[in-house]
Coordinates of C-alpha atoms and ligand atoms in Angstrom, one line a residue:
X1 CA 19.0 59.3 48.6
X2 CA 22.7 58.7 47.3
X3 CA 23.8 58.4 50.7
X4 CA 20.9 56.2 51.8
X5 CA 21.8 53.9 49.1
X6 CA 25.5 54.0 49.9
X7 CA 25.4 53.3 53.8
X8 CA 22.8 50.1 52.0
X9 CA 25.5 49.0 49.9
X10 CA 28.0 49.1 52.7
X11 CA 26.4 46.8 55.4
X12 CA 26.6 44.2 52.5
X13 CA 30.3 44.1 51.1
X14 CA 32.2 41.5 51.4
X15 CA 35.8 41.6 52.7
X16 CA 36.6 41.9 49.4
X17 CA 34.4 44.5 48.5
X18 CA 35.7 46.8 51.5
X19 CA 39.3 46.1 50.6
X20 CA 37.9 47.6 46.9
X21 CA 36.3 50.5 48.2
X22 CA 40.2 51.2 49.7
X23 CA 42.1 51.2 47.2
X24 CA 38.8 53.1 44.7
X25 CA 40.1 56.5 45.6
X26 CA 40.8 57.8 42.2
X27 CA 44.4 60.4 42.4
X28 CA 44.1 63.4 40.6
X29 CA 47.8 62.4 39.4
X30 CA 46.7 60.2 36.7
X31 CA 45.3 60.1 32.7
X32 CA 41.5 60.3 32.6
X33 CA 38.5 60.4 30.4
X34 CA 36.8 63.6 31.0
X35 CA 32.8 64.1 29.9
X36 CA 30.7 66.9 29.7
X37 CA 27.1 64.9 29.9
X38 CA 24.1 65.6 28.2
X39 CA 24.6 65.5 24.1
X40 CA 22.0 62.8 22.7
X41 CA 24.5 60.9 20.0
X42 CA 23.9 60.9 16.6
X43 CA 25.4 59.1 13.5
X44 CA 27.4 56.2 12.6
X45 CA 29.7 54.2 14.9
X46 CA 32.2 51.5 12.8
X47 CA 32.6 48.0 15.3
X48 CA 35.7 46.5 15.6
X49 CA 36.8 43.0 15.9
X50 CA 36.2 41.2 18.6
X51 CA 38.6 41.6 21.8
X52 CA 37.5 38.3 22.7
X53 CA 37.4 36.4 19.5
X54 CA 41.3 37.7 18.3
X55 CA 43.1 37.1 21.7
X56 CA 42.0 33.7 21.2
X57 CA 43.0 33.3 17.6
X58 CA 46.4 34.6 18.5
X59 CA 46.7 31.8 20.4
X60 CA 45.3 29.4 17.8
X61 CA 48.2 31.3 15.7
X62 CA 50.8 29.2 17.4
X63 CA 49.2 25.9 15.7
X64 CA 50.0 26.5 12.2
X65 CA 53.8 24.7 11.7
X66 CA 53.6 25.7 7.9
X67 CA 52.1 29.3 5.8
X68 CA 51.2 32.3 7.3
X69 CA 48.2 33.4 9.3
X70 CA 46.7 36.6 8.3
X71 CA 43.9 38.1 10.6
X72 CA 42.1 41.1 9.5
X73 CA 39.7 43.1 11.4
X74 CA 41.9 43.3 14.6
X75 CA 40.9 46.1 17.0
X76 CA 43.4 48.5 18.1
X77 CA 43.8 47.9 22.0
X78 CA 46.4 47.3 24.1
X79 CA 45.8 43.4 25.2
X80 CA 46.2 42.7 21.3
X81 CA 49.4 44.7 21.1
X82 CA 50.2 42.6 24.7
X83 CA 49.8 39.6 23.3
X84 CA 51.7 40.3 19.6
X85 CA 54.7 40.9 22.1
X86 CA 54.2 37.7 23.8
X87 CA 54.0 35.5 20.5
X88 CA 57.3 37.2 19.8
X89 CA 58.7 36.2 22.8
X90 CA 58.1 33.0 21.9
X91 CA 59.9 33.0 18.1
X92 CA 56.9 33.9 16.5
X93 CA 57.3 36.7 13.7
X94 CA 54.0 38.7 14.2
X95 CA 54.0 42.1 11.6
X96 CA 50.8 44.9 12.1
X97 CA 49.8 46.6 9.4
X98 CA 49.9 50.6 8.8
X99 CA 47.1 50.6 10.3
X100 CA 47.4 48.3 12.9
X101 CA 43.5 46.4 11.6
X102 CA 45.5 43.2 10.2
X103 CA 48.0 41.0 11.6
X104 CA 50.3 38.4 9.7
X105 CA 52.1 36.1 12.0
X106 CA 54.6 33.4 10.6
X107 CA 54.7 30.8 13.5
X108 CA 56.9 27.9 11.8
X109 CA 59.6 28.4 13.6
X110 CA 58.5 28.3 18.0
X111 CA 61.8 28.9 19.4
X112 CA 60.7 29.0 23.2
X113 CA 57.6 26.8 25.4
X114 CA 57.8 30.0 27.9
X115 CA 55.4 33.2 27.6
X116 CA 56.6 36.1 29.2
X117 CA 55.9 36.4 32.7
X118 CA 55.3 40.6 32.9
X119 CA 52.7 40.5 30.0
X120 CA 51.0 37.2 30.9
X121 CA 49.9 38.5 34.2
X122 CA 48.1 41.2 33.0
X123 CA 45.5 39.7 30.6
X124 CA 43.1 36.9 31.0
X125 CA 43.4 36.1 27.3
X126 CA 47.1 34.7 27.9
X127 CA 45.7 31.1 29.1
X128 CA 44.8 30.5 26.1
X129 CA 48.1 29.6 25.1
X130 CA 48.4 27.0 27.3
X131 CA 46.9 24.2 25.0
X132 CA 48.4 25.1 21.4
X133 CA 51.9 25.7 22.8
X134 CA 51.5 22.3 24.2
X135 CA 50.1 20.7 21.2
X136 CA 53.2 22.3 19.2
X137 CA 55.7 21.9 21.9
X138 CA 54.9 19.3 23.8
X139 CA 55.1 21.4 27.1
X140 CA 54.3 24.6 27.9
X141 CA 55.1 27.2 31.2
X142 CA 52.7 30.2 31.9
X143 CA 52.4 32.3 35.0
X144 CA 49.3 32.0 36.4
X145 CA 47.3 34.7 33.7
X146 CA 45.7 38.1 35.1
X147 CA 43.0 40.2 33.5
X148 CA 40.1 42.0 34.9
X149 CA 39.3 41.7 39.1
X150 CA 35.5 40.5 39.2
X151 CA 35.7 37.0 41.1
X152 CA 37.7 34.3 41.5
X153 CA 38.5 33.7 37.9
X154 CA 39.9 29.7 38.1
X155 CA 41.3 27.8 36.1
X156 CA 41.2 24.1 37.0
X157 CA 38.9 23.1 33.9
X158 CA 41.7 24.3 31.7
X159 CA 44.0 22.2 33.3
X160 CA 41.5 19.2 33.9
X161 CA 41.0 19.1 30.3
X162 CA 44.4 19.0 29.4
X163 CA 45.2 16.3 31.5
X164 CA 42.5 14.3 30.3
X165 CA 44.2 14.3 26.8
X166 CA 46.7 13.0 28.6
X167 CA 49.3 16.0 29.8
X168 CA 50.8 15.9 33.3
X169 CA 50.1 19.1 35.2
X170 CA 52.8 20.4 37.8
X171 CA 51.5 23.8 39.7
X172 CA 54.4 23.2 42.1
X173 CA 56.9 26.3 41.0
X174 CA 54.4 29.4 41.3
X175 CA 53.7 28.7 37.3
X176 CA 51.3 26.1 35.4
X177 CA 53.9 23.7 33.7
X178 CA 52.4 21.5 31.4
X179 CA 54.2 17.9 29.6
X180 CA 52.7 16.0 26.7
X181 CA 53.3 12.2 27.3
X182 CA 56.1 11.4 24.6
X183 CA 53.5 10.0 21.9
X184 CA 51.7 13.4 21.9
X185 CA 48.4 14.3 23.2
X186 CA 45.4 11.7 22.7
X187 CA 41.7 12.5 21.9
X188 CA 39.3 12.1 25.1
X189 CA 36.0 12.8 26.1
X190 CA 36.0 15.9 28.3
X191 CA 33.1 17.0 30.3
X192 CA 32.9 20.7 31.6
X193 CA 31.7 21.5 34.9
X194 CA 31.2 24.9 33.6
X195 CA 30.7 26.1 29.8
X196 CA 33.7 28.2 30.7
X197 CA 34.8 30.2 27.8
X198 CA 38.7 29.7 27.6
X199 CA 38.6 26.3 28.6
X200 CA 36.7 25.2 25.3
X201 CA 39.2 27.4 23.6
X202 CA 42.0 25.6 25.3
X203 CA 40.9 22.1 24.5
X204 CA 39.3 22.9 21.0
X205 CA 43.1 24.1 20.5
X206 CA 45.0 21.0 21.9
X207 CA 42.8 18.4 20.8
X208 CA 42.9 19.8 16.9
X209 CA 46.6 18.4 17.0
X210 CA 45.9 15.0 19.3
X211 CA 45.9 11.9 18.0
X212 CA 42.0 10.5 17.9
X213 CA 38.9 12.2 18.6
X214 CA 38.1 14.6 21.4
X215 CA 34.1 15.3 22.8
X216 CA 33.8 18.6 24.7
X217 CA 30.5 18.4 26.6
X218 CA 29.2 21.4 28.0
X219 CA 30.9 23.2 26.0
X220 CA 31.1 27.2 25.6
X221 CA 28.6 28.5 22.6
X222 CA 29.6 32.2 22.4
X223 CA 30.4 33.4 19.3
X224 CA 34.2 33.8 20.2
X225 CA 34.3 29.8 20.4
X226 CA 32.6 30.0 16.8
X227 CA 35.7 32.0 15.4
X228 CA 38.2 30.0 17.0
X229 CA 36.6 26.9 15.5
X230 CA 36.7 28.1 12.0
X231 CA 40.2 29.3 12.1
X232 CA 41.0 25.5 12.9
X233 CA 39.4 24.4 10.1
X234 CA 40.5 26.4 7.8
X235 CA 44.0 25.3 9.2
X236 CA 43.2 21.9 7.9
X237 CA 41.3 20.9 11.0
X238 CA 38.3 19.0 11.7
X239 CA 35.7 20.5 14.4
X240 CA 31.8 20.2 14.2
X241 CA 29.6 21.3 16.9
X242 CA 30.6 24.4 17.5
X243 CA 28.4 26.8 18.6
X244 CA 26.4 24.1 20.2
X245 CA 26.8 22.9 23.8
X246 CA 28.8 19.5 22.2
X247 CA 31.7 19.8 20.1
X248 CA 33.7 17.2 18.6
X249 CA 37.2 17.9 17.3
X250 CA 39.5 14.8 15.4
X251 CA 43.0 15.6 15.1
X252 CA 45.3 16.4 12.4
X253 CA 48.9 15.3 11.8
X254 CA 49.7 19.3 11.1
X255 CA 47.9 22.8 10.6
X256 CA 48.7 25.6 8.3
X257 CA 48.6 29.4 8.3
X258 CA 45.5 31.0 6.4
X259 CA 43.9 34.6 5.9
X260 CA 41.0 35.3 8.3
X261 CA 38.8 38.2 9.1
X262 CA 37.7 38.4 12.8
X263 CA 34.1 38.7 13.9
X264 CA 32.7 42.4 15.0
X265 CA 32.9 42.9 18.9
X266 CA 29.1 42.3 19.9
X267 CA 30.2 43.8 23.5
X268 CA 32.0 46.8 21.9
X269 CA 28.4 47.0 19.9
X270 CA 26.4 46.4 22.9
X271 CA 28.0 49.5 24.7
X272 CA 27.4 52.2 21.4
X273 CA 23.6 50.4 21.5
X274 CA 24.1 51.3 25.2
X275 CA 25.3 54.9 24.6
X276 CA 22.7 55.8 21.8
X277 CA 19.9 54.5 24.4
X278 CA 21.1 55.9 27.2
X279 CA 21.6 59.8 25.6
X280 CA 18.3 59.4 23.6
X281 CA 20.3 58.8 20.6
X282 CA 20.6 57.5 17.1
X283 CA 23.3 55.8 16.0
X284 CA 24.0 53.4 13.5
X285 CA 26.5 50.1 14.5
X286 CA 28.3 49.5 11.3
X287 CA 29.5 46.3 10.9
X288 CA 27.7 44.9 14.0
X289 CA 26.3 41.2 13.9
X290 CA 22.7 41.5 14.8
X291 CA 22.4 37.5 15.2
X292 CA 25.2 37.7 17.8
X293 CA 23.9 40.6 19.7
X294 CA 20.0 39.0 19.9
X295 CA 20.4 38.8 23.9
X296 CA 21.6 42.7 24.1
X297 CA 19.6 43.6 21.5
X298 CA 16.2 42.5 23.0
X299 CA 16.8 43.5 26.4
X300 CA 17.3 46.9 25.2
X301 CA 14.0 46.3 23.4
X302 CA 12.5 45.4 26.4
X303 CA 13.7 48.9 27.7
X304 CA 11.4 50.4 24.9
X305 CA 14.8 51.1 22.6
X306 CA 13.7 51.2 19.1
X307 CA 16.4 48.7 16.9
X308 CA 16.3 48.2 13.2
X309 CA 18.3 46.0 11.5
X310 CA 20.3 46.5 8.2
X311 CA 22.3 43.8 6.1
X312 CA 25.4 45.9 7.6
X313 CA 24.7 46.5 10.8
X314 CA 22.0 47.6 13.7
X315 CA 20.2 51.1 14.2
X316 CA 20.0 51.9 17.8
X317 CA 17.2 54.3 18.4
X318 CA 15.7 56.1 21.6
X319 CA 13.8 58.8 21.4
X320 CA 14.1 60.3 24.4
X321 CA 11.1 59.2 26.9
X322 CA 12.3 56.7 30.0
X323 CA 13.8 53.8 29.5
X324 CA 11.9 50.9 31.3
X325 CA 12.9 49.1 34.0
X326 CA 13.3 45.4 33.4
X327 CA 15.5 42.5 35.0
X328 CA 18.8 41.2 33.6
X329 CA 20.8 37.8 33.8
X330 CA 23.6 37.7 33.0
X331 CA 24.7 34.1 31.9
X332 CA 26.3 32.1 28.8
X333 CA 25.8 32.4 25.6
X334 CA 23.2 32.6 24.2
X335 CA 22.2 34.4 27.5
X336 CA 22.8 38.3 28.5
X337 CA 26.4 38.6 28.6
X338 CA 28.0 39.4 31.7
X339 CA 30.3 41.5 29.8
X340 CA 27.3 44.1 29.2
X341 CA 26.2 43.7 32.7
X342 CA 28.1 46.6 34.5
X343 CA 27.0 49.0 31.2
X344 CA 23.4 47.7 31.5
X345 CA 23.5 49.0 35.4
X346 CA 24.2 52.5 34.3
X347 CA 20.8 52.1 31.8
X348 CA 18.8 50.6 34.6
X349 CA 20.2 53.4 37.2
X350 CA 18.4 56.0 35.0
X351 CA 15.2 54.0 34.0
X352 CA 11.4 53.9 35.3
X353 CA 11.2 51.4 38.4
X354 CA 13.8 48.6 39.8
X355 CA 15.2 46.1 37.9
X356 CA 17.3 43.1 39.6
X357 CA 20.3 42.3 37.9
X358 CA 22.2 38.8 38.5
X359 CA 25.0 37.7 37.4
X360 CA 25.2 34.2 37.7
X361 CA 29.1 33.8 35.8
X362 CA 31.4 36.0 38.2
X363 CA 30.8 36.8 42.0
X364 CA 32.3 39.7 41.9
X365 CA 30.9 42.1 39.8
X366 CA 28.9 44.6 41.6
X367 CA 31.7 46.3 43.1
X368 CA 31.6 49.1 40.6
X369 CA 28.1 50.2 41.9
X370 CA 29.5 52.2 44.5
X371 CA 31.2 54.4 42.0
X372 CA 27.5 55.0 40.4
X373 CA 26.4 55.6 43.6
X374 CA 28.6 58.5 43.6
X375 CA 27.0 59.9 40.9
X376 CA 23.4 59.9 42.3
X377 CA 22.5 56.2 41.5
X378 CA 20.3 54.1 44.1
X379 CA 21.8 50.6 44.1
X380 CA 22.7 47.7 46.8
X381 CA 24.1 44.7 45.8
X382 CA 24.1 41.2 47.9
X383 CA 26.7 38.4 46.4
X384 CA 25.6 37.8 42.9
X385 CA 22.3 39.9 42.8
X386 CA 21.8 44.1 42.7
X387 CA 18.8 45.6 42.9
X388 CA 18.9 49.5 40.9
X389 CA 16.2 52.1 41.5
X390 CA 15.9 54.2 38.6
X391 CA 16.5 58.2 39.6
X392 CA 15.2 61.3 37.7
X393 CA 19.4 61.9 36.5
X394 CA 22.7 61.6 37.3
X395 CA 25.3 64.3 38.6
X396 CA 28.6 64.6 37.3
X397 CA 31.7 63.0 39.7
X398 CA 35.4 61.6 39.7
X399 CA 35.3 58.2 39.3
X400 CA 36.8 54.9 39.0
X401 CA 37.0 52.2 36.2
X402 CA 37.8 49.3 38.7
X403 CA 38.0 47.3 35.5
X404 CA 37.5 47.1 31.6
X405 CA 33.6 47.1 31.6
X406 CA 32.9 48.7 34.8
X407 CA 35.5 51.7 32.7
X408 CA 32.6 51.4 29.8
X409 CA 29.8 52.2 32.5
X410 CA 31.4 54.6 34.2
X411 CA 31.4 56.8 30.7
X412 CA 28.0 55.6 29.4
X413 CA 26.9 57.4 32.8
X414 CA 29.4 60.6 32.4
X415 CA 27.8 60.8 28.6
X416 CA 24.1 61.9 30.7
X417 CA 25.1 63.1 33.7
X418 CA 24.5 66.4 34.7
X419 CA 28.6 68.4 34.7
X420 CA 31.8 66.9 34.4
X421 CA 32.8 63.2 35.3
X422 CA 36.1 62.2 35.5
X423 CA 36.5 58.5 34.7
X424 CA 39.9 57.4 36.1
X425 CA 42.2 54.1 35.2
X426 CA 41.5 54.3 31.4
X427 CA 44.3 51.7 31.1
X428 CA 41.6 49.5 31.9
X429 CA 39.3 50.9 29.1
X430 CA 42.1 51.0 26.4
X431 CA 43.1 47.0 27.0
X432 CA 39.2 46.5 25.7
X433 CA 37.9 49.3 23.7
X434 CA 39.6 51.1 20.0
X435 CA 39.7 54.5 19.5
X436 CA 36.8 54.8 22.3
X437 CA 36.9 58.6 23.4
X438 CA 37.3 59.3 19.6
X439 CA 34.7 57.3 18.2
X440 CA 32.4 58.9 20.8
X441 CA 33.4 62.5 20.3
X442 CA 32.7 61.7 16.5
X443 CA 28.8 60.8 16.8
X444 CA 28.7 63.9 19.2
X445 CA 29.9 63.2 23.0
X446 CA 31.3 66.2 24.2
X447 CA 34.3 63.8 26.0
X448 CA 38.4 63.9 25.6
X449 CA 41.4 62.5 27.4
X450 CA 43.0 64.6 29.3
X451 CA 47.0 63.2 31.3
X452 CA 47.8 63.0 34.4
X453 CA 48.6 66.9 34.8
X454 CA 45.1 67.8 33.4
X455 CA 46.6 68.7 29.6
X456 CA 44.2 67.5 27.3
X457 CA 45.4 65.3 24.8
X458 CA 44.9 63.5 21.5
X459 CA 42.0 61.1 21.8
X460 CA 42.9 57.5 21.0
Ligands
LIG1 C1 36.1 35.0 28.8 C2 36.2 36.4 28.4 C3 35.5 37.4 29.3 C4 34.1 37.0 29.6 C5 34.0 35.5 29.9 C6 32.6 35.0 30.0 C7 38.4 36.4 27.2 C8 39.8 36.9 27.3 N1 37.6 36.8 28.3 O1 36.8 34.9 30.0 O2 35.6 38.7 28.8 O3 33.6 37.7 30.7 O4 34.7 34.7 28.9 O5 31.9 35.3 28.9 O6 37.9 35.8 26.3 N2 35.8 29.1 35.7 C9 36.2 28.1 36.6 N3 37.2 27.2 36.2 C10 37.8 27.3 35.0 C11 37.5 28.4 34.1 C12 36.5 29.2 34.5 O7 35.6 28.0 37.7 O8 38.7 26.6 34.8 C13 34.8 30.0 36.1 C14 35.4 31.4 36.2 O9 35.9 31.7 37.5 C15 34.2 32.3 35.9 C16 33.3 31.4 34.9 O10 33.8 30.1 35.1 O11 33.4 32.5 37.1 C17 33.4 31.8 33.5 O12 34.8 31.8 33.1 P1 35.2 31.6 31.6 O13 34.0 31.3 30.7 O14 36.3 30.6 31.5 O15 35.7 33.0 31.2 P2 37.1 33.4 30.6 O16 37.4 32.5 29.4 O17 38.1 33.6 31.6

């Protein structure tokens, strides 16, 4: 059946998708997860703060010319510690904690216009510096950002934006440089093609220091956008509409540093939710947001997952018959996020019937199902759409995380299957999730780290 599915899945991958399947050969020479499937988990899981949600109020960091930012509630993953180094880069003193959950930054003194190349490339999350250095600096140069390979990932709606509050845009170099007109950026009204995500973060950012009032339209609703906006008032900004599809932001002369706690990661939640329904679990999400998490949270109720929720966080229960098939979208907020879509496959690979999953943000997010495929799951994809046929289980394999999320499906499906899977590229997995092989061993996953010589090693 596996191999039915497979040849399937092959007569419809792109050029992309082939070029993929290349370079998907995992080498035994490197650091991997290893999981021994087949423990239901059990117990309490603490959420972090949102990924998401702090790389962009890092960036909102930079507009505070006076105090101190504190954020608490930080998780421990390598794009934060990425992008710490690139604030320092830039003159900003940015101190962790002990315990690495809090951050204070001191960004009074922005010595340089000029993230570093090296890190900037290797996160999404870096583009969102372009508007407050700007608005602080009055120009700005960034290599074109990296992050996770599931589409085309553009971003002219950053830089259309920006220019409508009045910033010349030269892409002539190899890097985005970007010049405030000599007065300073002006307020506009800005109309997104897209409710893309970092754009409103970019121009939320910009316009809280322009002179006049800015109107994004079509604007980005996910929570992340929400945290960002607060921060900026509690600056000593002015924002309202956030969290709707219009937000309207007049700017201030000057912002200044404050203490804020960041929101709990609703995708980090989403994948434990995952884990407990997909092992016939019971685990408790402490921490987790259930307003935030209503699209994961009643999909997996559709599944016939049993959630309760609590004034600190979500019980996620299964008890252990089928999940049910059902279709996902994956869209904006307040839609199925499409950063739960690649976890959502592994569920939908074990449940009763076929589900079709879309994803109507990235086109090029599917490409993971041929590592699932490996491990027994019937799947073919076709641009944006895949189509998954439930199977009885799931056999144990060496396998890929071709990216962050497509990492968190690759061990929700090691956590059931039946033997050992060996889930390779964890760097991927660690720029996203804290402490993950070790919160999972800790509600009862048989799962460790092991290096690139096989030694197992301390779970982080
Ligand atoms: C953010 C998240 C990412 C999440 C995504 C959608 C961060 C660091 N990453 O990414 O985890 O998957 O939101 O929820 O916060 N687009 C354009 N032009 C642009 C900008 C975007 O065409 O100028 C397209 C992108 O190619 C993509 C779609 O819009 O297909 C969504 O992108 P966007 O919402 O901007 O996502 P990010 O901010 O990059």
């Amino acid at each position: 059946m596996a191999v039915e599915a497979q040849r399937q899945t092959r007569g419809s991958e792109s050029e992309l998708g082939l070029e993929f399947g290349r370079r998907m050969q995992p080498t035994p020479q490197e650091a991997r997860i290893v999981i021994q499937g087949g423990q239901a988990l059990h117990g309490t899981v603490t959420v972090g703060g949102s990924k998401n949600a702090t790389l962009a109020l890092m960036a909102g960091v930079v507009l505070a010319s006076t105090g101190v930012t504190g954020l608490k509630r930080v998780p421990r993953i390598s794009d934060i510690a990425n992008m710490a180094t690139i604030l320092r880069g830039l003159g900003v003193d940015a101190v962790f904690s002990e315990d690495q959950k809090n951050i204070r930054f001191d960004a009074t003194r922005l010595t340089s216009f000029e993230p570093s190349d090296q890190l900037v490339t290797r996160m999404r999350g870096s583009l969102q510096l372009l508007g407050p250095i700007l608005a602080r600096q009055g120009r700005v140069r960034l290599a074109p950002p990296g992050g996770c390979n599931i589409g085309a990932r553009a971003y002219d709606l950053h830089l259309k934006g920006l220019m409508a509050l009045g910033a010349t845009i030269d892409e002539s170099g190899g890097y985005i440089f970007a010049e405030a007109p000599a007065e300073g950026l002006r307020g506009a009204q800005v109309y997104l093609d897209k409710p893309s995500v970092g754009a409103t973060m970019n121009l939320l950012m910009a316009a809280s220091l322009a002179k006049g009032t800015t109107i994004i339209e079509n604007a980005a609703q996910e929570p992340d956008v929400e945290d960002l906006a607060q921060l900026i008032i509690a600056m000593g900004g002015n924002v309202v509409g956030h969290g709707t599809g219009m937000i309207t932001v007049e700017g201030v002369e000057a912002l200044h540093g404050v203490d804020f706690t960041v929101s709990p990661d609703r995708i980090e939640g989403g994948t434990f939710a995952m884990a407990a329904a997909i092992t016939g679990g019971d685990l408790f999400l402490e921490g987790a947001n259930p307003a935030q998490m209503r699209p994961i949270l009643m999909k997996l109720a559709e599944m016939g997952v049993v959630i309760e929720e609590a004034p600190n966080g979500v019980r996620v229960m299964h008890p252990g018959h089928s999940l049910k098939a059902t279709d996902v979208t994956a869209m904006p907020h307040p839609g199925f996020p499409t950063d739960l879509q690649q976890p959502i496959a592994t569920l939908l690979s074990l449940a009763e019937g076929t589900a079709m999953v879309t994803d109507t943000v990235y086109e090029g997010r599917f490409r993971y199902l041929n590592e699932l495929i490996k491990m027994g799951a019937k799947a073919r994809w076709e641009g944006r759409t895949a189509v998954i046929t439930g199977v009885g289980s799931l056999s144990g394999a060496d396998v890929e995380a071709s990216d962050l999320r497509a990492g968190a499906a690759m061990v929700l499906a090691g956590l059931v299957a039946q033997g050992t899977t060996r889930v390779f590229s964890v760097h991927h997995i660690d720029r996203g999730y804290e402490c993950f092989t070790q919160k999972l061993a800790s509600v009862g996953a048989n799962i460790w780290r092991e290096d690139e010589f096989g030694k197992r090693v301390e779970a982080v």
